[in-house]
XYZ file of C-alpha atoms in Angstrom:
360
model
C -181.998 -54.097 -32.333
C -180.412 -56.032 -29.494
C -180.899 -54.643 -25.996
C -181.323 -51.006 -27.070
C -183.162 -49.617 -30.091
C -181.397 -46.879 -31.991
C -182.605 -43.507 -30.624
C -184.349 -42.158 -33.713
C -186.167 -39.400 -31.819
C -183.338 -36.878 -31.935
C -182.905 -37.481 -35.676
C -186.608 -36.841 -36.219
C -186.232 -33.437 -34.541
C -183.506 -32.285 -36.942
C -184.473 -29.886 -39.757
C -185.129 -31.748 -42.979
C -184.421 -30.639 -46.546
C -186.613 -33.462 -47.777
C -189.606 -32.147 -45.862
C -189.682 -29.072 -48.093
C -190.275 -31.210 -51.171
C -193.551 -32.738 -52.227
C -194.599 -36.228 -51.314
C -194.048 -37.406 -54.894
C -190.254 -37.171 -54.547
C -190.213 -38.922 -51.197
C -192.436 -41.651 -52.565
C -190.131 -42.132 -55.563
C -187.003 -42.613 -53.430
C -188.696 -45.061 -51.051
C -188.320 -48.748 -52.032
C -191.714 -50.300 -52.727
C -190.634 -53.946 -52.699
C -188.570 -56.013 -50.281
C -185.198 -56.718 -51.922
C -182.802 -58.036 -49.273
C -179.136 -58.648 -50.220
C -177.490 -62.051 -50.543
C -176.378 -62.149 -46.911
C -179.907 -61.813 -45.547
C -181.090 -65.104 -44.009
C -184.880 -65.343 -43.900
C -184.929 -67.889 -41.078
C -185.530 -67.578 -37.361
C -182.118 -69.150 -36.822
C -178.970 -68.973 -38.921
C -178.374 -72.633 -38.037
C -181.415 -74.716 -37.097
C -179.625 -76.485 -34.242
C -178.646 -73.378 -32.277
C -180.213 -70.034 -31.457
C -178.607 -66.882 -32.849
C -177.751 -65.771 -29.305
C -175.936 -69.023 -28.586
C -174.248 -68.858 -31.989
C -172.918 -65.380 -31.238
C -171.136 -66.878 -28.225
C -170.046 -70.116 -29.873
C -168.759 -68.760 -33.207
C -165.766 -66.795 -31.854
C -164.741 -69.737 -29.673
C -164.922 -72.173 -32.590
C -162.908 -69.817 -34.792
C -160.374 -69.331 -32.009
C -159.625 -73.030 -31.751
C -159.639 -73.658 -35.486
C -157.263 -70.819 -36.350
C -155.035 -71.533 -33.352
C -154.847 -75.206 -34.312
C -153.779 -74.299 -37.847
C -150.913 -72.156 -36.557
C -149.991 -74.812 -33.980
C -149.813 -77.346 -36.810
C -147.381 -75.058 -38.636
C -145.339 -74.710 -35.436
C -145.051 -78.458 -35.048
C -144.442 -79.350 -38.689
C -141.803 -76.639 -39.208
C -142.312 -76.305 -42.944
C -139.356 -74.410 -44.492
C -141.585 -71.747 -46.062
C -143.151 -70.828 -42.711
C -139.953 -71.279 -40.699
C -138.368 -68.514 -42.768
C -141.239 -66.285 -41.752
C -141.187 -66.945 -38.022
C -140.631 -63.836 -35.934
C -138.702 -65.939 -33.404
C -136.903 -69.243 -33.757
C -138.872 -72.316 -32.739
C -136.634 -73.081 -29.757
C -137.337 -69.670 -28.210
C -140.939 -70.613 -27.464
C -139.789 -73.203 -24.929
C -136.682 -71.425 -23.658
C -138.167 -67.991 -23.026
C -141.847 -68.522 -22.233
C -142.733 -68.987 -18.582
C -146.036 -70.779 -19.127
C -146.425 -74.275 -20.510
C -148.793 -75.149 -23.337
C -151.117 -76.995 -20.960
C -151.275 -73.991 -18.619
C -152.128 -71.765 -21.563
C -154.851 -74.075 -22.842
C -156.565 -74.443 -19.470
C -156.494 -70.676 -18.903
C -158.061 -70.069 -22.322
C -160.776 -72.669 -21.709
C -161.615 -71.094 -18.348
C -161.837 -67.609 -19.875
C -164.133 -68.853 -22.620
C -166.405 -70.558 -20.074
C -166.697 -67.297 -18.131
C -167.252 -65.430 -21.389
C -170.080 -67.766 -22.400
C -171.829 -67.631 -19.027
C -171.605 -63.828 -19.007
C -173.023 -63.689 -22.525
C -176.062 -65.784 -21.650
C -176.714 -63.515 -18.654
C -176.354 -60.225 -20.540
C -177.705 -60.962 -24.011
C -181.382 -61.123 -24.837
C -183.289 -64.383 -24.957
C -184.126 -65.974 -28.287
C -187.750 -64.895 -27.887
C -186.770 -61.237 -27.486
C -184.311 -61.410 -30.374
C -186.984 -62.823 -32.671
C -189.416 -60.109 -31.617
C -187.030 -57.180 -32.077
C -184.937 -58.429 -34.996
C -186.409 -61.298 -36.998
C -189.961 -59.974 -37.095
C -188.764 -56.428 -37.694
C -190.689 -54.479 -40.347
C -187.876 -53.689 -42.774
C -190.152 -51.843 -45.167
C -191.198 -49.468 -42.387
C -187.532 -48.877 -41.574
C -186.804 -48.147 -45.246
C -189.683 -45.643 -45.341
C -188.216 -43.926 -42.270
C -184.734 -43.902 -43.781
C -185.659 -42.546 -47.233
C -186.107 -38.855 -46.284
C -182.896 -38.997 -44.220
C -181.057 -40.287 -47.281
C -182.531 -37.360 -49.193
C -181.279 -34.964 -46.509
C -177.726 -36.299 -46.816
C -177.885 -36.190 -50.627
C -179.112 -32.582 -50.662
C -176.481 -31.565 -48.098
C -173.660 -33.087 -50.153
C -174.776 -32.245 -53.709
C -177.121 -29.302 -53.310
C -180.843 -29.402 -54.008
C -180.667 -29.233 -57.798
C -178.067 -31.955 -58.345
C -179.338 -33.915 -55.359
C -182.858 -34.018 -56.785
C -181.593 -35.344 -60.113
C -179.613 -38.105 -58.405
C -182.537 -39.103 -56.203
C -184.971 -39.169 -59.099
C -182.573 -41.385 -61.062
C -181.530 -43.834 -58.340
C -183.341 -42.922 -55.133
C -184.627 -46.401 -54.143
C -181.274 -48.054 -54.849
C -179.442 -45.448 -52.790
C -181.843 -45.908 -49.884
C -181.487 -49.691 -50.033
C -177.701 -49.431 -50.194
C -177.572 -47.292 -47.077
C -179.931 -49.624 -45.243
C -178.348 -52.950 -46.182
C -174.691 -51.983 -46.654
C -173.738 -48.447 -45.641
C -175.132 -48.383 -42.111
C -174.102 -51.974 -41.201
C -170.568 -51.319 -42.502
C -170.407 -48.142 -40.419
C -171.611 -50.065 -37.355
C -168.931 -52.708 -37.889
C -166.216 -50.080 -38.266
C -167.379 -48.196 -35.178
C -167.584 -51.472 -33.257
C -163.934 -52.119 -34.094
C -163.084 -48.579 -32.953
C -164.929 -49.069 -29.646
C -163.068 -52.326 -28.966
C -159.765 -50.641 -29.835
C -160.464 -47.693 -27.558
C -161.561 -49.873 -24.640
C -158.625 -52.242 -24.955
C -156.009 -49.546 -25.527
C -156.823 -47.633 -22.359
C -157.408 -50.652 -20.149
C -154.267 -52.295 -21.505
C -152.222 -49.145 -20.941
C -153.594 -48.744 -17.422
C -152.567 -52.327 -16.680
C -149.003 -51.364 -17.593
C -149.085 -47.987 -15.844
C -149.988 -49.168 -12.341
C -147.579 -51.813 -10.989
C -150.174 -53.413 -8.722
C -152.481 -54.063 -11.711
C -149.638 -55.351 -13.831
C -148.288 -57.619 -11.119
C -151.610 -59.187 -10.128
C -153.333 -59.311 -13.520
C -151.596 -58.412 -16.780
C -148.261 -60.049 -15.976
C -149.932 -63.408 -16.662
C -150.190 -62.590 -20.355
C -146.582 -61.402 -20.456
C -145.307 -64.749 -19.299
C -145.294 -65.360 -23.025
C -142.231 -63.519 -24.306
C -142.660 -65.373 -27.571
C -146.344 -65.129 -28.549
C -148.033 -68.096 -30.164
C -151.591 -68.562 -31.389
C -153.056 -70.519 -28.464
C -151.727 -67.855 -26.092
C -153.844 -65.047 -27.551
C -156.329 -65.368 -24.671
C -153.866 -66.470 -22.031
C -154.917 -63.924 -19.405
C -155.743 -63.627 -15.758
C -159.506 -64.374 -15.514
C -160.282 -60.857 -14.278
C -158.387 -59.267 -17.146
C -160.029 -61.611 -19.646
C -163.469 -60.612 -18.384
C -162.743 -56.879 -18.443
C -160.577 -56.596 -21.542
C -162.143 -59.064 -23.969
C -165.648 -59.999 -22.805
C -166.766 -56.601 -21.528
C -165.058 -54.745 -24.363
C -166.877 -56.758 -27.031
C -170.212 -56.339 -25.241
C -169.781 -52.567 -24.978
C -168.960 -52.402 -28.693
C -172.154 -54.272 -29.565
C -174.437 -52.144 -27.431
C -172.755 -48.821 -28.260
C -173.264 -49.370 -31.986
C -176.790 -50.849 -31.705
C -175.842 -54.021 -33.541
C -178.249 -56.869 -34.066
C -177.221 -60.226 -32.675
C -176.176 -61.371 -36.146
C -174.040 -58.294 -36.678
C -172.490 -58.878 -33.267
C -171.698 -62.477 -34.219
C -169.685 -61.194 -37.169
C -167.860 -58.627 -35.010
C -167.053 -61.177 -32.286
C -165.813 -63.706 -34.842
C -163.576 -61.232 -36.677
C -162.202 -59.957 -33.363
C -161.405 -63.490 -32.199
C -159.701 -64.370 -35.486
C -157.692 -61.135 -35.430
C -156.558 -61.666 -31.831
C -155.262 -65.146 -32.624
C -153.502 -63.899 -35.746
C -151.834 -61.099 -33.780
C -150.178 -63.740 -31.592
C -149.422 -66.296 -34.316
C -145.684 -65.587 -34.456
C -145.395 -65.402 -38.243
C -144.914 -62.597 -40.743
C -147.212 -63.536 -43.626
C -147.781 -60.770 -46.153
C -150.728 -62.606 -47.757
C -152.554 -63.099 -44.468
C -155.580 -60.711 -44.585
C -155.113 -59.787 -40.928
C -151.546 -58.719 -41.686
C -152.137 -57.368 -45.174
C -154.887 -54.905 -44.257
C -153.899 -54.011 -40.685
C -150.704 -52.348 -39.501
C -151.596 -53.691 -36.073
C -150.536 -57.257 -36.781
C -148.399 -60.124 -35.486
C -145.120 -58.261 -35.959
C -146.491 -55.092 -34.381
C -147.823 -56.878 -31.299
C -144.726 -59.046 -30.926
C -142.743 -55.896 -30.140
C -144.992 -55.287 -27.151
C -144.231 -58.754 -25.768
C -140.491 -58.033 -25.696
C -138.870 -56.310 -22.739
C -137.704 -53.410 -24.910
C -141.239 -52.777 -26.207
C -143.337 -53.491 -23.150
C -144.205 -49.800 -22.736
C -145.205 -49.428 -26.387
C -147.763 -50.767 -28.883
C -150.666 -51.018 -26.451
C -153.246 -50.793 -29.256
C -155.152 -53.955 -30.147
C -156.616 -55.685 -32.019
C -157.401 -53.630 -35.139
C -155.834 -50.193 -35.591
C -152.706 -48.355 -34.387
C -154.305 -44.915 -34.111
C -154.151 -44.590 -30.312
C -150.476 -45.559 -30.234
C -149.695 -43.152 -33.071
C -151.502 -40.120 -31.646
C -150.401 -40.657 -28.034
C -146.756 -41.419 -28.777
C -146.708 -45.042 -27.639
C -145.965 -46.568 -31.046
C -142.762 -48.492 -31.749
C -142.017 -49.681 -35.268
C -139.875 -52.738 -35.999
C -137.054 -50.452 -37.160
C -137.192 -48.519 -33.883
C -137.323 -51.762 -31.924
C -134.231 -53.140 -33.637
C -132.277 -49.927 -33.023
C -133.327 -49.838 -29.385
C -132.526 -53.513 -28.877
C -128.961 -53.208 -30.213
C -126.700 -53.793 -27.192
C -124.109 -51.225 -26.227
C -121.100 -51.538 -28.493
C -123.054 -53.080 -31.357
C -123.402 -51.218 -34.648
C -125.736 -51.834 -37.522
C -123.109 -53.426 -39.806
C -122.837 -56.506 -37.600
C -119.917 -55.602 -35.331
C -119.439 -57.827 -32.269
C -121.977 -57.448 -29.493
C -121.309 -56.940 -25.821
C -124.772 -58.208 -24.830
C -124.739 -60.491 -21.810
C -127.277 -63.283 -22.199
C -129.580 -64.407 -19.414
C -131.521 -67.628 -18.960
C -134.582 -66.445 -20.857
C -132.623 -65.022 -23.763
C -132.820 -61.317 -22.811
C -129.874 -59.087 -22.104
C -129.380 -57.691 -18.608
C -129.792 -54.235 -20.041
C -133.206 -55.119 -21.415
C -134.384 -56.606 -18.137
């Protein structure tokens, strides 16, 4: 594993159901041949021109610019299909935002430079990665895992039914846990760690005026989010919120560098999508996550600035701690005094940036 090996010692000290059975059963549920899944790459490097460590730093940056460029292209071209699905009208981006496109781009580039330098300092060298990950004895790990799989099976099904299941499909179950179950759990937990880190740090930035004024207010110069602005942050906030949060998620879940590359890439893609400014039901980031572009847009408005702190994946922290604002709630709260839902005349007084005085 990268940086820290999973602490197997405390698992070894747990009582084992499997230990009470004869060696024949344990031998039968242990895979005897090396059968890696389709995603396994039996090369020292995923891409021959770049080390896996460097790729883990480059991949999220590449994805960031590609996905942002696609949404920027849609912004510029103003295709009717996508214009109907804009959260805000095109003109609002220029009239309400207090940072120019060039300012946003330079800030993002600077953050990504700092992010890359920090990654090369913190992450292991290619030599260490090869030693701990590429040359890892997977068969030995499968032999260690097999009795633990038996323990879980016996605990869930009982010894009689559990034994029948293990005798019928023991090796396949062990391989599934090793190649799919555990990595999927690590990815999910990594997302949860990022969410937890970013929720609390984000909320703290809004709670203490001095932190908001000097750091987080930079990001809120964008009242109308757009894709390139996803990482438009003060450098200190970018380092703490994004770079450090992703690193903690990797180390806390004992991910390999290749697993971390996937997590970093998905996180980067999701962050851009959350700021894209479009409601697209078929977009995977919006289809499978309630925490999406529409959800985060509410937070960028003056009426929702104290809500929807959660990012980038789930809404759990907002839901459980009472800081969640749905679009329906936002629309009701944003109705000016004297306005009713059936479209009666509004008494809202407009300001230069498009907000009402009441909202400000």
